[in-house]
């Protein structure tokens, strides 16, 4: 990703856009931060906010006419915040002393004719940059129309203090009797400014200053044209600031116009959701002179603290890293740009569920999933992907496509081996989670259309999500081979993720989800179909986000079954959020994925019904009562509560896939198969040990081979005291250790662990 | 620590003997490697058969931490 | 530590602690003696030439260089460390980097390994080193460097105490060297060596990285090798 693309990407996240108040302020004072500090009673910090952007802060804070108030979003939920009164309340407290670093003086002299608010502001800004400024006015002295303000509003000593401050910044004041109006840069100066808001400078108005730069001649500028009636003080000062920018650039001989499009007030792109915000009226003022600090605090507390964060509010992954997509995009870009160094954004890139919810919610459709997936692909291409991020999931995919689990057959019987109208693709997770249901579903499909083939295997989603483009392409080619051999049938996936992924792998294939198919053609006969006691809530899987047809189909099936359902109150349908399986999040970041499942489970007290096997299993894992639509179709009355069926776990899924294949080959294609559970090596273990192995992702197959290898080769460790043995086995990249004892008919397993570090050599 | 000897075994690991030849295991330096980096750690091993014991708490503890660190995970 | 500093650890890593660093000598430096030898080779410094090891600690590097034929002397600010040295015959003395008690133009090379990042004023030390080098002499530095966290949070968050707080950004360091009268020649990053050192400390059970506290873009530590030649024009 190059810099230009990064900038475009970053600009789509509006979280760092200023709130309306700040955008509407001609000086872009951070009123949101001001409100935050005033609400917390931090007067010094509030002062600091004012000083950061305001020229002559103790003057402006007292007289500011607050154009921000008209823009304030609180105005759409009550009264807008009285920012001006907050400023005044702060200004009545002593200004905290801050050390200003001396600015190195520069060779450039500016004459400012007129010491009204715009002229003083220009002098302030230019002096801060080191330019040598002389301000000319007439008796009684600097201030212009500021001197005419009532002392209750602007005490003269406050103005004098600011003038003195200007002098200490190096600004020289000269009193002259009214001179001829300035028409060119006078002798002894390099640039000049006519500040029209001080009548003393002699010019009533100026001939059309250039609107973008306020230039009226070479090196000559004019500011302080009154705006509004009565003239806006902050507007006048902003005019002086604008002129100062032009003067500064003129003196440095750089472009007067580049990059000035957001200098004045502008429309912010920040979006803030105020749904559910309680309208609040403004805080009353006991003393008409102004707010007390307490009252100011209460008024400031009404500030909505405008943020966007629409995506962060909805997604535990985005919230977990305590920032927002714009910052994440930068971090991901930097991660990719590092050639030698630390890639600390790997976990950020690999934990995204790639579900697209954020993109849906974002007012600008920020493409977080696309950003992370592209980054993963790049890491894989440059061999920077940490091996442990997705390896287990990829091994799982390989197992689902291995000889003992994979199957691609046209329907048996008189329709012949070549003809196949339809191809049922249940998906490897459904096969692993509920093999009985897959069998029943296929039988049902066959009964309706005898030319329905079956493909048991993985659609390739793990390779796609892991950024393994080459692996995905090869896998897709393999699937295509079978599909073509079966006569290019219409594919019927049961799983929304399979549908999504098969569309990528087999773009030319006709496809209809199982749910739409059944909704259209009628349900198969089921096993007694016990209905749920209370109406469950429909859990849309995140991959059904862009499939309204599938979502309707599933609901239609439920309705036909006579199951009454509820809808989740939020984040459902198009806004469905992931259970933690998407993007292989449960592999790269198990705690975050579990937290996501928990939040999903907590959306409603009701039981859930879903049509994705992983959603079902992942929610069952965190203790939620959840059924798959297949359970409602095919469960028999004497089955124990399907909603309480636990997650079978990784080892369970692998065994189920193998079992399913063998059973279907026997019962449907009438081919004799040795059942996988008559393996030579029989393992026994307590439920605690089984749970431990599951948690450590140590599969029984690897345990069997470790034990078998140790027994046949004799290479093992022994504990003479207990008779236990310790086997070590490295089938691929991980080394497994198994502590076991031989039994009469097999082996008892007591413990197992694994690691990736290899023993290179034993120095003799 | 100063002379570089990193102890990867615990006293309890002495319960294991080599199942191949019957000899008790003895601690000694073993080179461990991951992603191109090498580390010498003292582990229990059989000097005759070359079998090395990687105990559970080392594997799941310090080794796992090192693996994560080197992966930049 | 690279990962730790990115995630603001609960406990400061021991190895960055001044005391432990000096006590453990060269085994605790990323890259160890092989990196030192590489650095000297890149600088073109040959046996027989006079080398100053600044921040020599227990003198392990001086001893090693001597065994290779260099005429090496060491200076260290902590007399207590020098007192612990194993070989009494090594030419080591106590001195602070900011005030080197040496005649000008004496050394062909000055070696600063993991010492400049401990100083409040590395610029001053660099100026002193320039003074004691022959014209055209070589400055050899290996040290921690700090990369700013590049994201919306531009202000570098303060590192926990003891965690290489004074480590400089590599560009800033290069500027300091230039200002002290050096012409920068080589800058190599060796962040992997830092990670390997962290890994060794974990295996030795001396240190654990802190728990991840979310994704705060805190400055990351790296390790660099820097070679520069002393030029005639000092500021």
PDB file of C-alpha atoms in Angstrom, chain A residues 516-676:
ATOM      1  CA  UNK A 516     -33.794 -20.549  -0.098  1.00  0.00           C
ATOM      2  CA  UNK A 517     -34.022 -23.899  -1.885  1.00  0.00           C
ATOM      3  CA  UNK A 518     -36.137 -25.444   0.841  1.00  0.00           C
ATOM      4  CA  UNK A 519     -38.234 -22.323   1.252  1.00  0.00           C
ATOM      5  CA  UNK A 520     -38.928 -22.472  -2.460  1.00  0.00           C
ATOM      6  CA  UNK A 521     -39.412 -26.191  -2.986  1.00  0.00           C
ATOM      7  CA  UNK A 522     -40.751 -27.400   0.327  1.00  0.00           C
ATOM      8  CA  UNK A 523     -39.239 -28.965   3.399  1.00  0.00           C
ATOM      9  CA  UNK A 524     -38.115 -32.570   3.656  1.00  0.00           C
ATOM     10  CA  UNK A 525     -39.892 -34.863   6.081  1.00  0.00           C
ATOM     11  CA  UNK A 526     -38.377 -34.646   9.495  1.00  0.00           C
ATOM     12  CA  UNK A 527     -38.013 -36.690  12.608  1.00  0.00           C
ATOM     13  CA  UNK A 528     -40.821 -35.557  14.814  1.00  0.00           C
ATOM     14  CA  UNK A 529     -39.691 -32.005  15.148  1.00  0.00           C
ATOM     15  CA  UNK A 530     -40.097 -31.042  18.767  1.00  0.00           C
ATOM     16  CA  UNK A 531     -40.769 -27.311  18.820  1.00  0.00           C
ATOM     17  CA  UNK A 532     -38.951 -25.000  21.195  1.00  0.00           C
ATOM     18  CA  UNK A 533     -40.796 -24.111  24.402  1.00  0.00           C
ATOM     19  CA  UNK A 534     -40.419 -20.384  23.971  1.00  0.00           C
ATOM     20  CA  UNK A 535     -39.832 -18.378  20.805  1.00  0.00           C
ATOM     21  CA  UNK A 536     -36.109 -18.271  20.036  1.00  0.00           C
ATOM     22  CA  UNK A 537     -34.399 -15.247  18.541  1.00  0.00           C
ATOM     23  CA  UNK A 538     -32.943 -15.611  15.040  1.00  0.00           C
ATOM     24  CA  UNK A 539     -29.182 -15.215  14.967  1.00  0.00           C
ATOM     25  CA  UNK A 540     -28.088 -14.190  11.488  1.00  0.00           C
ATOM     26  CA  UNK A 541     -24.507 -15.252  10.787  1.00  0.00           C
ATOM     27  CA  UNK A 542     -22.295 -12.359   9.737  1.00  0.00           C
ATOM     28  CA  UNK A 543     -21.713 -13.942   6.321  1.00  0.00           C
ATOM     29  CA  UNK A 544     -25.419 -13.621   5.603  1.00  0.00           C
ATOM     30  CA  UNK A 545     -25.060  -9.861   5.736  1.00  0.00           C
ATOM     31  CA  UNK A 546     -25.279  -9.419   1.999  1.00  0.00           C
ATOM     32  CA  UNK A 547     -27.691 -12.296   1.403  1.00  0.00           C
ATOM     33  CA  UNK A 548     -31.222 -11.080   2.087  1.00  0.00           C
ATOM     34  CA  UNK A 549     -32.554 -14.060   0.152  1.00  0.00           C
ATOM     35  CA  UNK A 550     -30.849 -16.496   2.503  1.00  0.00           C
ATOM     36  CA  UNK A 551     -32.005 -14.620   5.587  1.00  0.00           C
ATOM     37  CA  UNK A 552     -35.617 -14.664   4.341  1.00  0.00           C
ATOM     38  CA  UNK A 553     -35.243 -18.292   3.343  1.00  0.00           C
ATOM     39  CA  UNK A 554     -34.158 -19.381   6.796  1.00  0.00           C
ATOM     40  CA  UNK A 555     -37.021 -17.472   8.396  1.00  0.00           C
ATOM     41  CA  UNK A 556     -39.480 -18.917   5.911  1.00  0.00           C
ATOM     42  CA  UNK A 557     -38.302 -22.421   6.767  1.00  0.00           C
ATOM     43  CA  UNK A 558     -38.811 -21.722  10.450  1.00  0.00           C
ATOM     44  CA  UNK A 559     -42.242 -20.338   9.819  1.00  0.00           C
ATOM     45  CA  UNK A 560     -43.228 -23.394   7.807  1.00  0.00           C
ATOM     46  CA  UNK A 561     -42.025 -25.545  10.678  1.00  0.00           C
ATOM     47  CA  UNK A 562     -44.386 -23.650  12.929  1.00  0.00           C
ATOM     48  CA  UNK A 563     -41.589 -22.123  14.971  1.00  0.00           C
ATOM     49  CA  UNK A 564     -42.382 -18.674  16.245  1.00  0.00           C
ATOM     50  CA  UNK A 565     -39.290 -16.486  16.307  1.00  0.00           C
ATOM     51  CA  UNK A 566     -38.119 -13.175  17.687  1.00  0.00           C
ATOM     52  CA  UNK A 567     -35.793 -10.690  16.095  1.00  0.00           C
ATOM     53  CA  UNK A 568     -32.727  -9.456  17.959  1.00  0.00           C
ATOM     54  CA  UNK A 569     -33.092  -5.832  19.071  1.00  0.00           C
ATOM     55  CA  UNK A 570     -30.026  -4.635  17.188  1.00  0.00           C
ATOM     56  CA  UNK A 571     -27.081  -5.791  15.080  1.00  0.00           C
ATOM     57  CA  UNK A 572     -29.082  -8.312  13.135  1.00  0.00           C
ATOM     58  CA  UNK A 573     -29.791  -8.883   9.441  1.00  0.00           C
ATOM     59  CA  UNK A 574     -27.534  -6.601   7.443  1.00  0.00           C
ATOM     60  CA  UNK A 575     -25.914  -5.564  10.684  1.00  0.00           C
ATOM     61  CA  UNK A 576     -25.268  -9.063  12.001  1.00  0.00           C
ATOM     62  CA  UNK A 577     -22.067  -9.331  13.928  1.00  0.00           C
ATOM     63  CA  UNK A 578     -19.668 -12.182  14.038  1.00  0.00           C
ATOM     64  CA  UNK A 579     -19.553 -14.990  16.588  1.00  0.00           C
ATOM     65  CA  UNK A 580     -15.755 -14.934  16.591  1.00  0.00           C
ATOM     66  CA  UNK A 581     -15.187 -17.541  13.903  1.00  0.00           C
ATOM     67  CA  UNK A 582     -14.945 -15.093  11.020  1.00  0.00           C
ATOM     68  CA  UNK A 583     -11.493 -14.228   9.743  1.00  0.00           C
ATOM     69  CA  UNK A 584     -10.165 -17.081  11.907  1.00  0.00           C
ATOM     70  CA  UNK A 585     -10.253 -14.733  14.902  1.00  0.00           C
ATOM     71  CA  UNK A 586     -10.686 -17.697  17.231  1.00  0.00           C
ATOM     72  CA  UNK A 587      -7.343 -18.985  15.991  1.00  0.00           C
ATOM     73  CA  UNK A 588      -5.349 -15.771  16.069  1.00  0.00           C
ATOM     74  CA  UNK A 589      -6.867 -14.298  19.210  1.00  0.00           C
ATOM     75  CA  UNK A 590      -8.926 -16.789  21.220  1.00  0.00           C
ATOM     76  CA  UNK A 591      -9.736 -14.498  24.181  1.00  0.00           C
ATOM     77  CA  UNK A 592     -11.043 -11.758  21.912  1.00  0.00           C
ATOM     78  CA  UNK A 593     -13.097 -14.222  19.892  1.00  0.00           C
ATOM     79  CA  UNK A 594     -14.637 -15.625  23.069  1.00  0.00           C
ATOM     80  CA  UNK A 595     -15.436 -12.137  24.311  1.00  0.00           C
ATOM     81  CA  UNK A 596     -17.158 -11.476  20.991  1.00  0.00           C
ATOM     82  CA  UNK A 597     -19.245 -14.627  21.368  1.00  0.00           C
ATOM     83  CA  UNK A 598     -20.201 -13.605  24.888  1.00  0.00           C
ATOM     84  CA  UNK A 599     -21.364 -10.194  23.745  1.00  0.00           C
ATOM     85  CA  UNK A 600     -23.375 -11.792  20.976  1.00  0.00           C
ATOM     86  CA  UNK A 601     -24.946 -14.183  23.443  1.00  0.00           C
ATOM     87  CA  UNK A 602     -25.919 -11.333  25.738  1.00  0.00           C
ATOM     88  CA  UNK A 603     -27.967  -9.471  23.122  1.00  0.00           C
ATOM     89  CA  UNK A 604     -31.106 -11.290  24.195  1.00  0.00           C
ATOM     90  CA  UNK A 605     -32.308 -13.436  27.075  1.00  0.00           C
ATOM     91  CA  UNK A 606     -34.085 -15.733  24.640  1.00  0.00           C
ATOM     92  CA  UNK A 607     -32.569 -18.904  23.205  1.00  0.00           C
ATOM     93  CA  UNK A 608     -31.142 -18.505  19.738  1.00  0.00           C
ATOM     94  CA  UNK A 609     -31.783 -20.296  16.463  1.00  0.00           C
ATOM     95  CA  UNK A 610     -29.244 -19.966  13.684  1.00  0.00           C
ATOM     96  CA  UNK A 611     -28.307 -21.471  10.338  1.00  0.00           C
ATOM     97  CA  UNK A 612     -24.533 -21.527  10.672  1.00  0.00           C
ATOM     98  CA  UNK A 613     -22.825 -24.389  12.475  1.00  0.00           C
ATOM     99  CA  UNK A 614     -19.974 -22.250  13.750  1.00  0.00           C
ATOM    100  CA  UNK A 615     -22.284 -19.622  15.184  1.00  0.00           C
ATOM    101  CA  UNK A 616     -24.127 -22.394  16.949  1.00  0.00           C
ATOM    102  CA  UNK A 617     -21.027 -24.020  18.343  1.00  0.00           C
ATOM    103  CA  UNK A 618     -19.246 -20.839  19.333  1.00  0.00           C
ATOM    104  CA  UNK A 619     -22.244 -19.573  21.238  1.00  0.00           C
ATOM    105  CA  UNK A 620     -22.790 -22.970  22.814  1.00  0.00           C
ATOM    106  CA  UNK A 621     -19.163 -22.731  23.971  1.00  0.00           C
ATOM    107  CA  UNK A 622     -19.916 -19.657  26.049  1.00  0.00           C
ATOM    108  CA  UNK A 623     -22.949 -21.245  27.594  1.00  0.00           C
ATOM    109  CA  UNK A 624     -25.729 -19.906  25.387  1.00  0.00           C
ATOM    110  CA  UNK A 625     -28.719 -22.121  24.570  1.00  0.00           C
ATOM    111  CA  UNK A 626     -28.780 -22.236  20.783  1.00  0.00           C
ATOM    112  CA  UNK A 627     -30.155 -24.542  18.092  1.00  0.00           C
ATOM    113  CA  UNK A 628     -29.390 -24.916  14.416  1.00  0.00           C
ATOM    114  CA  UNK A 629     -32.378 -24.847  12.058  1.00  0.00           C
ATOM    115  CA  UNK A 630     -31.392 -28.408  11.114  1.00  0.00           C
ATOM    116  CA  UNK A 631     -31.964 -29.427  14.727  1.00  0.00           C
ATOM    117  CA  UNK A 632     -35.547 -28.233  14.490  1.00  0.00           C
ATOM    118  CA  UNK A 633     -36.010 -30.031  11.166  1.00  0.00           C
ATOM    119  CA  UNK A 634     -34.515 -33.375  12.027  1.00  0.00           C
ATOM    120  CA  UNK A 635     -34.264 -33.883  15.775  1.00  0.00           C
ATOM    121  CA  UNK A 636     -36.286 -36.802  17.010  1.00  0.00           C
ATOM    122  CA  UNK A 637     -38.554 -36.501  20.053  1.00  0.00           C
ATOM    123  CA  UNK A 638     -36.380 -38.710  22.245  1.00  0.00           C
ATOM    124  CA  UNK A 639     -33.258 -36.647  21.644  1.00  0.00           C
ATOM    125  CA  UNK A 640     -31.976 -34.717  24.599  1.00  0.00           C
ATOM    126  CA  UNK A 641     -32.460 -30.962  24.403  1.00  0.00           C
ATOM    127  CA  UNK A 642     -30.675 -29.850  21.198  1.00  0.00           C
ATOM    128  CA  UNK A 643     -30.300 -26.326  22.531  1.00  0.00           C
ATOM    129  CA  UNK A 644     -28.021 -27.654  25.230  1.00  0.00           C
ATOM    130  CA  UNK A 645     -25.785 -29.647  22.909  1.00  0.00           C
ATOM    131  CA  UNK A 646     -22.216 -28.577  23.644  1.00  0.00           C
ATOM    132  CA  UNK A 647     -19.610 -27.511  21.135  1.00  0.00           C
ATOM    133  CA  UNK A 648     -18.027 -30.786  19.934  1.00  0.00           C
ATOM    134  CA  UNK A 649     -14.588 -29.175  19.907  1.00  0.00           C
ATOM    135  CA  UNK A 650     -11.876 -29.536  17.320  1.00  0.00           C
ATOM    136  CA  UNK A 651     -11.147 -33.185  17.948  1.00  0.00           C
ATOM    137  CA  UNK A 652     -14.849 -33.974  17.940  1.00  0.00           C
ATOM    138  CA  UNK A 653     -15.302 -32.249  14.618  1.00  0.00           C
ATOM    139  CA  UNK A 654     -12.460 -34.138  13.012  1.00  0.00           C
ATOM    140  CA  UNK A 655     -13.804 -37.459  14.151  1.00  0.00           C
ATOM    141  CA  UNK A 656     -17.325 -36.562  13.052  1.00  0.00           C
ATOM    142  CA  UNK A 657     -16.212 -35.662   9.547  1.00  0.00           C
ATOM    143  CA  UNK A 658     -14.477 -38.985   9.121  1.00  0.00           C
ATOM    144  CA  UNK A 659     -17.430 -40.854  10.601  1.00  0.00           C
ATOM    145  CA  UNK A 660     -19.889 -39.078   8.347  1.00  0.00           C
ATOM    146  CA  UNK A 661     -18.002 -39.937   5.205  1.00  0.00           C
ATOM    147  CA  UNK A 662     -17.644 -43.582   6.131  1.00  0.00           C
ATOM    148  CA  UNK A 663     -21.278 -43.915   7.130  1.00  0.00           C
ATOM    149  CA  UNK A 664     -22.652 -42.253   4.009  1.00  0.00           C
ATOM    150  CA  UNK A 665     -20.467 -44.356   1.741  1.00  0.00           C
ATOM    151  CA  UNK A 666     -21.848 -47.431   3.441  1.00  0.00           C
ATOM    152  CA  UNK A 667     -25.498 -46.483   3.653  1.00  0.00           C
ATOM    153  CA  UNK A 668     -25.983 -44.491   0.447  1.00  0.00           C
ATOM    154  CA  UNK A 669     -23.350 -45.706  -1.979  1.00  0.00           C
ATOM    155  CA  UNK A 670     -23.272 -49.168  -0.456  1.00  0.00           C
ATOM    156  CA  UNK A 671     -19.490 -49.259  -0.241  1.00  0.00           C
ATOM    157  CA  UNK A 672     -17.968 -51.102   2.613  1.00  0.00           C
ATOM    158  CA  UNK A 673     -15.849 -48.851   4.728  1.00  0.00           C
ATOM    159  CA  UNK A 674     -13.749 -49.630   7.729  1.00  0.00           C
ATOM    160  CA  UNK A 675     -15.120 -47.287  10.322  1.00  0.00           C
ATOM    161  CA  UNK A 676     -12.523 -44.812  11.588  1.00  0.00           C
TER     162      UNK A 676
END
